[in-house]
mmCIF file of C-alpha atoms and ligand atoms in Angstrom:
data_model
loop_
_atom_site.group_PDB
_atom_site.id
_atom_site.type_symbol
_atom_site.label_atom_id
_atom_site.label_comp_id
_atom_site.label_asym_id
_atom_site.label_seq_id
_atom_site.Cartn_x
_atom_site.Cartn_y
_atom_site.Cartn_z
ATOM 1 C CA MET A 1 4.103 13.165 -9.852
ATOM 2 C CA LEU A 2 2.032 9.989 -9.869
ATOM 3 C CA ILE A 3 -0.707 9.683 -7.288
ATOM 4 C CA ALA A 4 -3.578 7.273 -6.962
ATOM 5 C CA HIS A 5 -7.123 7.723 -5.770
ATOM 6 C CA ARG A 6 -8.941 4.626 -4.560
ATOM 7 C CA ILE A 7 -12.701 4.695 -4.997
ATOM 8 C CA ALA A 8 -15.275 2.085 -3.965
ATOM 9 C CA LEU A 9 -17.405 0.649 -6.778
ATOM 10 C CA ASP A 10 -21.149 0.025 -6.694
ATOM 11 C CA LEU A 11 -21.641 -3.180 -8.615
ATOM 12 C CA ASN A 12 -24.632 -5.272 -9.592
ATOM 13 C CA ASN A 13 -24.304 -9.054 -9.786
ATOM 14 C CA VAL A 14 -23.348 -9.129 -13.459
ATOM 15 C CA GLN A 15 -20.632 -6.541 -12.883
ATOM 16 C CA ALA A 16 -19.277 -8.253 -9.760
ATOM 17 C CA THR A 17 -19.076 -11.528 -11.700
ATOM 18 C CA TYR A 18 -17.142 -9.800 -14.468
ATOM 19 C CA MET A 19 -14.668 -8.303 -11.962
ATOM 20 C CA ALA A 20 -14.109 -11.688 -10.337
ATOM 21 C CA ARG A 21 -13.579 -13.279 -13.743
ATOM 22 C CA ALA A 22 -11.163 -10.576 -14.931
ATOM 23 C CA ALA A 23 -9.211 -10.830 -11.664
ATOM 24 C CA GLY A 24 -9.161 -14.621 -12.077
ATOM 25 C CA THR A 25 -7.819 -14.250 -15.616
ATOM 26 C CA ALA A 26 -5.111 -11.884 -14.395
ATOM 27 C CA ARG A 27 -4.152 -14.300 -11.634
ATOM 28 C CA PHE A 28 -4.071 -17.228 -14.048
ATOM 29 C CA ALA A 29 -1.872 -15.326 -16.519
ATOM 30 C CA TYR A 30 0.468 -14.207 -13.739
ATOM 31 C CA ASN A 31 0.859 -17.728 -12.384
ATOM 32 C CA TRP A 32 1.195 -19.212 -15.873
ATOM 33 C CA ALA A 33 3.935 -16.692 -16.723
ATOM 34 C CA LEU A 34 5.736 -17.261 -13.415
ATOM 35 C CA ALA A 35 5.814 -21.046 -13.968
ATOM 36 C CA GLU A 36 6.918 -20.518 -17.587
ATOM 37 C CA TRP A 37 9.601 -18.048 -16.435
ATOM 38 C CA GLN A 38 11.009 -20.601 -14.001
ATOM 39 C CA ARG A 39 10.959 -23.353 -16.654
ATOM 40 C CA GLN A 40 12.645 -21.192 -19.308
ATOM 41 C CA TYR A 41 15.208 -19.926 -16.830
ATOM 42 C CA GLU A 42 16.192 -23.497 -15.885
ATOM 43 C CA ALA A 43 16.480 -24.360 -19.581
ATOM 44 C CA TRP A 44 18.687 -21.326 -20.167
ATOM 45 C CA LYS A 45 20.922 -22.302 -17.249
ATOM 46 C CA LEU A 46 21.571 -25.683 -18.849
ATOM 47 C CA ASP A 47 21.994 -24.315 -22.342
ATOM 48 C CA ASN A 48 22.910 -20.652 -22.805
ATOM 49 C CA SER A 49 21.806 -20.673 -26.415
ATOM 50 C CA GLN A 50 18.197 -20.859 -25.154
ATOM 51 C CA PRO A 51 16.514 -17.471 -24.704
ATOM 52 C CA LYS A 52 16.370 -16.002 -21.194
ATOM 53 C CA PRO A 53 12.746 -15.348 -20.157
ATOM 54 C CA THR A 54 11.368 -11.807 -20.426
ATOM 55 C CA GLN A 55 7.905 -10.443 -19.744
ATOM 56 C CA ALA A 56 7.565 -9.202 -23.344
ATOM 57 C CA ALA A 57 8.361 -12.640 -24.782
ATOM 58 C CA LEU A 58 5.986 -14.306 -22.323
ATOM 59 C CA ARG A 59 3.198 -11.952 -23.357
ATOM 60 C CA ARG A 60 3.759 -12.817 -27.018
ATOM 61 C CA GLN A 61 3.815 -16.504 -26.150
ATOM 62 C CA LEU A 62 0.532 -16.299 -24.229
ATOM 63 C CA ASN A 63 -1.088 -14.281 -27.029
ATOM 64 C CA SER A 64 -0.185 -16.941 -29.544
ATOM 65 C CA ILE A 65 -1.779 -19.768 -27.552
ATOM 66 C CA LYS A 66 -4.654 -18.200 -25.642
ATOM 67 C CA ARG A 67 -7.256 -18.429 -28.423
ATOM 68 C CA GLU A 68 -6.544 -22.132 -28.680
ATOM 69 C CA GLN A 69 -5.837 -23.121 -25.079
ATOM 70 C CA PHE A 70 -7.537 -20.520 -22.899
ATOM 71 C CA PRO A 71 -10.462 -19.197 -24.965
ATOM 72 C CA TRP A 72 -12.249 -17.987 -21.806
ATOM 73 C CA MET A 73 -9.564 -15.306 -21.495
ATOM 74 C CA LEU A 74 -11.185 -13.500 -24.412
ATOM 75 C CA GLU A 75 -14.340 -12.851 -22.395
ATOM 76 C CA VAL A 76 -12.692 -10.133 -20.309
ATOM 77 C CA THR A 77 -10.461 -7.173 -21.109
ATOM 78 C CA LYS A 78 -7.226 -8.144 -22.852
ATOM 79 C CA ASN A 79 -5.482 -5.927 -20.314
ATOM 80 C CA ALA A 80 -6.118 -8.440 -17.531
ATOM 81 C CA PRO A 81 -3.578 -11.054 -18.710
ATOM 82 C CA GLN A 82 -1.286 -8.492 -20.384
ATOM 83 C CA MET A 83 -0.818 -6.201 -17.408
ATOM 84 C CA ALA A 84 -0.451 -9.154 -15.029
ATOM 85 C CA ILE A 85 2.580 -10.358 -17.008
ATOM 86 C CA ILE A 86 4.024 -6.833 -17.144
ATOM 87 C CA GLN A 87 3.613 -6.726 -13.352
ATOM 88 C CA LEU A 88 5.446 -10.049 -13.103
ATOM 89 C CA GLY A 89 8.290 -8.458 -15.103
ATOM 90 C CA ASP A 90 8.334 -5.574 -12.582
ATOM 91 C CA ALA A 91 8.327 -8.053 -9.692
ATOM 92 C CA PHE A 92 11.424 -9.728 -11.164
ATOM 93 C CA LYS A 93 13.059 -6.337 -11.727
ATOM 94 C CA ASN A 94 12.489 -5.490 -8.044
ATOM 95 C CA PHE A 95 13.767 -8.889 -7.013
ATOM 96 C CA PHE A 96 16.974 -8.570 -9.038
ATOM 97 C CA ALA A 97 17.512 -5.077 -7.604
ATOM 98 C CA GLY A 98 17.302 -6.564 -4.104
ATOM 99 C CA ARG A 99 14.169 -4.624 -3.186
ATOM 100 C CA THR A 100 11.746 -7.529 -2.774
ATOM 101 C CA ARG A 101 11.738 -11.280 -2.375
ATOM 102 C CA TYR A 102 11.322 -13.741 -5.221
ATOM 103 C CA PRO A 103 7.904 -13.399 -6.954
ATOM 104 C CA GLN A 104 5.258 -15.658 -5.459
ATOM 105 C CA PHE A 105 2.244 -17.229 -7.102
ATOM 106 C CA ARG A 106 -0.938 -15.188 -6.702
ATOM 107 C CA LYS A 107 -3.636 -16.705 -4.546
ATOM 108 C CA LYS A 108 -7.356 -16.654 -5.091
ATOM 109 C CA GLY A 109 -9.104 -14.446 -2.551
ATOM 110 C CA VAL A 110 -5.828 -12.735 -1.654
ATOM 111 C CA HIS A 111 -4.643 -11.181 -4.908
ATOM 112 C CA ASP A 112 -7.936 -10.507 -6.659
ATOM 113 C CA ARG A 113 -7.073 -7.649 -8.974
ATOM 114 C CA PHE A 114 -6.481 -6.602 -12.545
ATOM 115 C CA THR A 115 -5.124 -3.475 -14.177
ATOM 116 C CA LEU A 116 -6.319 -1.414 -17.131
ATOM 117 C CA THR A 117 -4.147 0.907 -19.217
ATOM 118 C CA ASN A 118 -5.549 4.373 -19.912
ATOM 119 C CA ASP A 119 -6.580 3.550 -23.487
ATOM 120 C CA GLN A 120 -8.883 0.801 -22.187
ATOM 121 C CA PHE A 121 -11.171 2.746 -19.878
ATOM 122 C CA SER A 122 -12.734 6.152 -19.553
ATOM 123 C CA ILE A 123 -14.135 8.140 -16.665
ATOM 124 C CA ASP A 124 -17.154 10.384 -16.637
ATOM 125 C CA GLY A 125 -18.052 11.911 -13.282
ATOM 126 C CA CYS A 126 -19.121 9.098 -11.001
ATOM 127 C CA ARG A 127 -18.685 6.275 -13.472
ATOM 128 C CA ILE A 128 -15.959 4.313 -15.216
ATOM 129 C CA ARG A 129 -16.253 2.438 -18.483
ATOM 130 C CA ILE A 130 -14.740 -1.062 -18.505
ATOM 131 C CA PRO A 131 -14.082 -3.015 -21.749
ATOM 132 C CA ASN A 132 -16.624 -5.799 -22.502
ATOM 133 C CA LEU A 133 -18.770 -4.579 -19.616
ATOM 134 C CA GLY A 134 -19.762 -0.930 -19.952
ATOM 135 C CA TRP A 135 -20.308 1.793 -17.389
ATOM 136 C CA VAL A 136 -19.841 1.005 -13.698
ATOM 137 C CA ARG A 137 -20.808 3.306 -10.811
ATOM 138 C CA MET A 138 -18.119 4.763 -8.544
ATOM 139 C CA ARG A 139 -18.898 6.075 -5.042
ATOM 140 C CA GLU A 140 -17.145 9.414 -5.651
ATOM 141 C CA THR A 141 -15.559 11.396 -8.449
ATOM 142 C CA LEU A 142 -11.827 11.387 -9.159
ATOM 143 C CA ARG A 143 -10.147 13.819 -6.774
ATOM 144 C CA PHE A 144 -7.011 14.665 -8.776
ATOM 145 C CA VAL A 145 -6.534 16.649 -11.952
ATOM 146 C CA GLY A 146 -3.989 15.525 -14.532
ATOM 147 C CA LYS A 147 -3.314 12.819 -17.084
ATOM 148 C CA ILE A 148 -4.967 9.526 -16.166
ATOM 149 C CA MET A 149 -2.385 6.722 -16.399
ATOM 150 C CA SER A 150 -3.989 3.460 -15.303
ATOM 151 C CA ALA A 151 -6.660 1.881 -13.134
ATOM 152 C CA THR A 152 -6.392 -1.176 -10.910
ATOM 153 C CA ILE A 153 -9.560 -2.913 -9.807
ATOM 154 C CA SER A 154 -9.240 -5.027 -6.683
ATOM 155 C CA ARG A 155 -11.330 -6.788 -4.081
ATOM 156 C CA VAL A 156 -11.153 -6.276 -0.323
ATOM 157 C CA ALA A 157 -13.435 -8.698 1.519
ATOM 158 C CA ASP A 158 -16.667 -8.479 -0.478
ATOM 159 C CA ARG A 159 -16.157 -4.989 -1.888
ATOM 160 C CA TRP A 160 -14.524 -3.896 -5.121
ATOM 161 C CA PHE A 161 -12.416 -0.761 -5.487
ATOM 162 C CA VAL A 162 -10.781 1.030 -8.370
ATOM 163 C CA SER A 163 -7.473 2.753 -7.805
ATOM 164 C CA ILE A 164 -6.889 5.362 -10.508
ATOM 165 C CA THR A 165 -3.341 6.622 -11.036
ATOM 166 C CA VAL A 166 -3.014 10.220 -12.202
ATOM 167 C CA ASP A 167 0.067 12.131 -13.304
ATOM 168 C CA THR A 168 -0.310 15.585 -11.757
ATOM 169 C CA ALA A 169 2.791 16.811 -13.612
ATOM 170 C CA ASP A 170 4.722 18.072 -10.569
ATOM 171 C CA SER A 171 2.981 21.406 -10.288
ATOM 172 C CA PRO A 172 1.689 21.849 -6.766
ATOM 173 C CA HIS A 173 -1.976 22.578 -7.197
ATOM 174 C CA LEU A 174 -3.004 22.802 -3.560
ATOM 175 C CA PRO A 175 -2.501 25.905 -1.405
ATOM 176 C CA GLN A 176 0.878 26.067 0.295
ATOM 177 C CA ALA A 177 1.249 24.929 3.888
ATOM 178 C CA LYS A 178 -0.225 27.465 6.341
ATOM 179 C CA ASN A 179 2.726 27.533 8.651
ATOM 180 C CA GLN A 180 5.861 27.821 6.585
ATOM 181 C CA GLY A 181 7.902 26.425 9.457
ATOM 182 C CA ALA A 182 9.309 23.019 10.219
ATOM 183 C CA VAL A 183 8.097 20.212 12.416
ATOM 184 C CA GLY A 184 9.629 16.991 13.679
ATOM 185 C CA VAL A 185 7.459 13.916 14.006
ATOM 186 C CA ASP A 186 8.190 11.025 16.326
ATOM 187 C CA LEU A 187 6.152 7.980 15.415
ATOM 188 C CA GLY A 188 4.801 6.604 18.573
ATOM 189 C CA VAL A 189 4.157 3.597 20.654
ATOM 190 C CA THR A 190 0.909 4.604 22.275
ATOM 191 C CA ALA A 191 0.180 7.790 20.360
ATOM 192 C CA LEU A 192 0.116 7.730 16.578
ATOM 193 C CA ALA A 193 2.648 10.552 16.534
ATOM 194 C CA THR A 194 4.239 13.203 18.736
ATOM 195 C CA LEU A 195 5.148 16.556 17.191
ATOM 196 C CA SER A 196 8.015 18.853 18.119
ATOM 197 C CA THR A 197 5.350 21.395 19.095
ATOM 198 C CA GLY A 198 4.484 19.101 22.009
ATOM 199 C CA GLU A 199 1.202 17.937 20.498
ATOM 200 C CA THR A 200 0.359 14.260 20.528
ATOM 201 C CA ILE A 201 -1.894 12.789 17.895
ATOM 202 C CA ASP A 202 -3.751 9.757 19.151
ATOM 203 C CA GLY A 203 -4.284 6.757 16.986
ATOM 204 C CA PRO A 204 -7.808 5.609 16.293
ATOM 205 C CA LYS A 205 -9.198 3.311 18.908
ATOM 206 C CA PRO A 206 -11.102 0.808 16.823
ATOM 207 C CA HIS A 207 -14.260 0.581 18.767
ATOM 208 C CA LYS A 208 -14.212 -1.875 21.629
ATOM 209 C CA ALA A 209 -17.419 -3.282 20.222
ATOM 210 C CA LEU A 210 -15.713 -3.992 16.902
ATOM 211 C CA LEU A 211 -12.832 -5.775 18.597
ATOM 212 C CA ALA A 212 -15.206 -7.818 20.699
ATOM 213 C CA ARG A 213 -17.072 -8.778 17.544
ATOM 214 C CA LEU A 214 -13.782 -9.765 15.934
ATOM 215 C CA GLN A 215 -13.100 -12.171 18.778
ATOM 216 C CA ARG A 216 -16.582 -13.591 18.648
ATOM 217 C CA LEU A 217 -16.438 -14.117 14.879
ATOM 218 C CA SER A 218 -13.030 -15.807 14.994
ATOM 219 C CA ARG A 219 -14.314 -18.155 17.669
ATOM 220 C CA SER A 220 -17.449 -18.938 15.734
ATOM 221 C CA LEU A 221 -15.393 -19.584 12.583
ATOM 222 C CA SER A 222 -13.191 -22.102 14.356
ATOM 223 C CA ARG A 223 -16.260 -24.059 15.406
ATOM 224 C CA LYS A 224 -17.634 -24.380 11.848
ATOM 225 C CA GLN A 225 -16.974 -27.552 9.935
ATOM 226 C CA LYS A 226 -14.274 -27.337 7.245
ATOM 227 C CA GLY A 227 -15.657 -26.996 3.739
ATOM 228 C CA SER A 228 -19.184 -26.216 4.943
ATOM 229 C CA ALA A 229 -21.313 -23.393 3.600
ATOM 230 C CA ASN A 230 -21.591 -21.959 7.098
ATOM 231 C CA ARG A 231 -17.839 -21.789 7.413
ATOM 232 C CA LYS A 232 -17.646 -19.934 4.118
ATOM 233 C CA LYS A 233 -20.240 -17.443 5.366
ATOM 234 C CA ALA A 234 -18.441 -16.945 8.685
ATOM 235 C CA LYS A 235 -15.156 -16.447 6.852
ATOM 236 C CA ALA A 236 -16.644 -13.752 4.615
ATOM 237 C CA LYS A 237 -18.112 -11.991 7.667
ATOM 238 C CA LEU A 238 -14.737 -12.007 9.396
ATOM 239 C CA ALA A 239 -12.985 -10.677 6.267
ATOM 240 C CA ARG A 240 -15.511 -7.804 6.095
ATOM 241 C CA LEU A 241 -14.854 -6.868 9.707
ATOM 242 C CA HIS A 242 -11.080 -6.991 9.210
ATOM 243 C CA ALA A 243 -11.469 -4.707 6.196
ATOM 244 C CA ARG A 244 -13.557 -2.291 8.259
ATOM 245 C CA ILE A 245 -11.015 -2.080 11.069
ATOM 246 C CA ALA A 246 -8.194 -1.663 8.540
ATOM 247 C CA ALA A 247 -10.171 1.170 6.912
ATOM 248 C CA ILE A 248 -10.494 2.963 10.272
ATOM 249 C CA ARG A 249 -6.743 2.704 10.800
ATOM 250 C CA GLY A 250 -5.961 3.707 7.208
ATOM 251 C CA ASP A 251 -8.169 6.741 7.602
ATOM 252 C CA ALA A 252 -6.206 7.858 10.681
ATOM 253 C CA LEU A 253 -2.979 7.673 8.705
ATOM 254 C CA HIS A 254 -4.448 9.837 5.933
ATOM 255 C CA GLN A 255 -5.699 12.357 8.487
ATOM 256 C CA LEU A 256 -2.257 12.529 10.084
ATOM 257 C CA THR A 257 -0.409 13.063 6.803
ATOM 258 C CA THR A 258 -2.947 15.626 5.556
ATOM 259 C CA ASN A 259 -2.830 17.516 8.859
ATOM 260 C CA LEU A 260 0.994 17.678 8.833
ATOM 261 C CA THR A 261 1.423 18.681 5.194
ATOM 262 C CA ARG A 262 -1.337 21.287 5.485
ATOM 263 C CA ARG A 263 0.347 22.948 8.452
ATOM 264 C CA PHE A 264 4.087 22.619 7.907
ATOM 265 C CA HIS A 265 6.448 23.203 5.021
ATOM 266 C CA THR A 266 9.345 21.054 6.219
ATOM 267 C CA ILE A 267 8.689 17.769 8.019
ATOM 268 C CA GLY A 268 11.411 15.677 9.663
ATOM 269 C CA ILE A 269 10.786 11.978 10.300
ATOM 270 C CA GLU A 270 12.856 8.974 11.288
ATOM 271 C CA ASP A 271 13.824 6.283 8.812
ATOM 272 C CA LEU A 272 11.967 3.206 9.936
ATOM 273 C CA ASN A 273 12.081 1.618 6.547
ATOM 274 C CA VAL A 274 14.518 -0.998 7.636
ATOM 275 C CA ARG A 275 13.683 -4.557 6.784
ATOM 276 C CA GLY A 276 12.102 -6.229 9.773
ATOM 277 C CA MET A 277 11.337 -2.884 11.349
ATOM 278 C CA VAL A 278 8.269 -2.550 9.177
ATOM 279 C CA ARG A 279 6.479 -4.794 11.590
ATOM 280 C CA ASN A 280 7.972 -3.007 14.549
ATOM 281 C CA ARG A 281 5.667 -3.805 17.422
ATOM 282 C CA HIS A 282 6.606 -0.578 19.140
ATOM 283 C CA LEU A 283 4.854 1.441 16.477
ATOM 284 C CA SER A 284 1.229 2.410 16.747
ATOM 285 C CA ARG A 285 -1.016 -0.141 15.013
ATOM 286 C CA SER A 286 -2.089 2.320 12.324
ATOM 287 C CA ILE A 287 1.465 2.776 11.131
ATOM 288 C CA SER A 288 2.616 -0.797 11.537
ATOM 289 C CA ASP A 289 -0.497 -2.092 9.747
ATOM 290 C CA MET A 290 0.043 0.151 6.768
ATOM 291 C CA GLY A 291 3.803 0.070 6.887
ATOM 292 C CA PHE A 292 6.168 2.948 7.273
ATOM 293 C CA PHE A 293 6.586 3.047 3.509
ATOM 294 C CA GLU A 294 2.926 4.035 3.134
ATOM 295 C CA LEU A 295 3.240 6.824 5.713
ATOM 296 C CA ARG A 296 6.294 8.202 3.955
ATOM 297 C CA ARG A 297 4.662 7.866 0.541
ATOM 298 C CA GLN A 298 1.610 9.828 1.687
ATOM 299 C CA LEU A 299 3.710 12.533 3.317
ATOM 300 C CA GLU A 300 5.847 12.892 0.216
ATOM 301 C CA TYR A 301 3.063 13.194 -2.304
ATOM 302 C CA LYS A 302 0.920 15.440 -0.122
ATOM 303 C CA ALA A 303 3.878 17.729 0.671
ATOM 304 C CA GLY A 304 4.740 17.659 -3.045
ATOM 305 C CA MET A 305 1.310 19.026 -3.920
ATOM 306 C CA ARG A 306 1.819 21.979 -1.583
ATOM 307 C CA GLY A 307 5.450 22.667 -2.381
ATOM 308 C CA GLY A 308 6.622 21.308 0.976
ATOM 309 C CA GLN A 309 9.338 18.780 1.705
ATOM 310 C CA ILE A 310 10.003 15.690 3.805
ATOM 311 C CA VAL A 311 13.394 15.100 5.365
ATOM 312 C CA VAL A 312 14.116 11.553 6.504
ATOM 313 C CA ALA A 313 16.767 11.132 9.190
ATOM 314 C CA ASP A 314 19.604 8.710 8.654
ATOM 315 C CA ARG A 315 18.604 5.363 10.096
ATOM 316 C CA PHE A 316 21.288 5.581 12.807
ATOM 317 C CA TYR A 317 20.329 9.098 13.856
ATOM 318 C CA PRO A 318 19.903 8.932 17.685
ATOM 319 C CA SER A 319 16.751 11.063 17.901
ATOM 320 C CA SER A 320 15.617 9.666 21.260
ATOM 321 C CA LYS A 321 18.983 9.556 23.034
ATOM 322 C CA THR A 322 20.176 13.080 22.224
ATOM 323 C CA CYS A 323 19.365 16.033 24.463
ATOM 324 C CA SER A 324 17.592 18.580 22.273
ATOM 325 C CA ASP A 325 18.831 21.435 24.493
ATOM 326 C CA CYS A 326 22.577 20.836 24.740
ATOM 327 C CA GLY A 327 23.242 18.011 22.277
ATOM 328 C CA HIS A 328 24.523 15.555 24.873
ATOM 329 C CA LYS A 329 24.082 11.958 23.723
ATOM 330 C CA LEU A 330 23.114 9.256 26.213
ATOM 331 C CA GLU A 331 24.766 5.843 25.976
ATOM 332 C CA ALA A 332 21.458 4.056 26.205
ATOM 333 C CA LEU A 333 17.813 4.815 26.819
ATOM 334 C CA SER A 334 15.471 1.973 27.577
ATOM 335 C CA LEU A 335 12.089 1.969 25.860
ATOM 336 C CA SER A 336 10.243 2.030 29.166
ATOM 337 C CA VAL A 337 11.717 5.412 30.127
ATOM 338 C CA ARG A 338 9.139 8.044 29.187
ATOM 339 C CA GLU A 339 10.894 11.003 30.819
ATOM 340 C CA TRP A 340 14.578 11.660 31.503
ATOM 341 C CA PRO A 341 16.812 14.421 32.865
ATOM 342 C CA CYS A 342 19.887 15.416 30.869
ATOM 343 C CA PRO A 343 22.983 14.732 33.029
ATOM 344 C CA VAL A 344 24.816 17.673 31.443
ATOM 345 C CA CYS A 345 22.358 20.578 31.241
ATOM 346 C CA GLY A 346 19.658 19.292 33.576
ATOM 347 C CA SER A 347 16.758 19.670 31.134
ATOM 348 C CA ILE A 348 13.902 17.283 31.768
ATOM 349 C CA HIS A 349 12.723 15.655 28.579
ATOM 350 C CA ASP A 350 9.568 13.904 27.561
ATOM 351 C CA ARG A 351 11.012 11.080 25.507
ATOM 352 C CA ASP A 352 8.814 11.522 22.421
ATOM 353 C CA VAL A 353 8.728 15.339 22.350
ATOM 354 C CA ASN A 354 12.529 15.433 22.701
ATOM 355 C CA ALA A 355 12.907 13.004 19.784
ATOM 356 C CA ALA A 356 10.503 15.079 17.689
ATOM 357 C CA ILE A 357 12.463 18.296 18.426
ATOM 358 C CA ASN A 358 15.692 16.595 17.361
ATOM 359 C CA LEU A 359 14.025 15.482 14.133
ATOM 360 C CA LYS A 360 12.841 19.020 13.504
ATOM 361 C CA ASN A 361 16.379 20.395 14.056
ATOM 362 C CA MET A 362 17.776 17.716 11.785
ATOM 363 C CA ALA A 363 15.261 18.630 9.063
ATOM 364 C CA VAL A 364 16.001 22.348 9.326
ATOM 365 C CA SER A 365 19.770 21.965 9.330
ATOM 366 C CA SER A 366 19.769 19.599 6.372
ATOM 367 C CA THR A 367 17.745 22.001 4.225
ATOM 368 C CA VAL A 368 19.868 25.128 4.691
HETATM 369 ZN ZN1 ZN B 401 21.282 18.540 27.818
#
């Protein structure tokens, strides 16, 4: 199983400059290859004897011209342009499979990242060795044991992180879940999640002070003159605050998934991974910010490490509208109804707990 650990980096100015340059090289190569791909594809459409573009051919093409045309590329790891083009190939693969939209050009300040293959870096405790740069300090040591596959270095606001992918070779190496039972999880509107046990797990409330500061900073940014140094400063400040709030929310998601996989062997959840639903405004901010895919990914790898399992309900499964006592299915249930009596058996249901119990039953019955 592949899992990644993201660790903050402690960089000096020289190192931060290198990271920015390597990320810039990766972005340039990606955008160059995307433009070249489009050009070659058009040429192939007109004349089928022309070669169809591939990431491997584009890498060879860039290698043959970079010394001459882009000599500055040689100042950073050769992985930066190489891996970017491989990633473009993956983006096209996903596009052709209907999983994602057409690859877009990478933007400066948005997609600042580059990837290293495992033969290009090494890790020793709290440091990582980067080609043409040397040892760089990491804030913590790598948490997972297994074969190291790759590392991606990326920028969020003004901080740099390395995300190290490790193959833990399927063997669960964490203790098994404490409670070998099952749980259903209803992802909530106000609460982060409601469990079939009746517990509610509240989402993080990003500090009122932080939100007030966010408002103040956005206002102050809009007053700064375009292109001015002050505007640039205000923009960086705002980006840092956004990153901090996102980190608080991301942390809550990790706590939720760790808590669930530690306690339960079988976990039933709804399938919210429907296009357009990802930004479902009825979901708690923590989940909608990160995306349902991230929640499911975390649950799956964490359960995998403890020998547990995740069962995802069919997307049309009526978890809210079904009575968990007698199985009666309501025609409709408006979102504003928090509590309802079953017209057949008379049970009074809390909307979210009832949905969670149905998800638990679904998970148990689909695993026997
Ligand atoms: Zn009933």
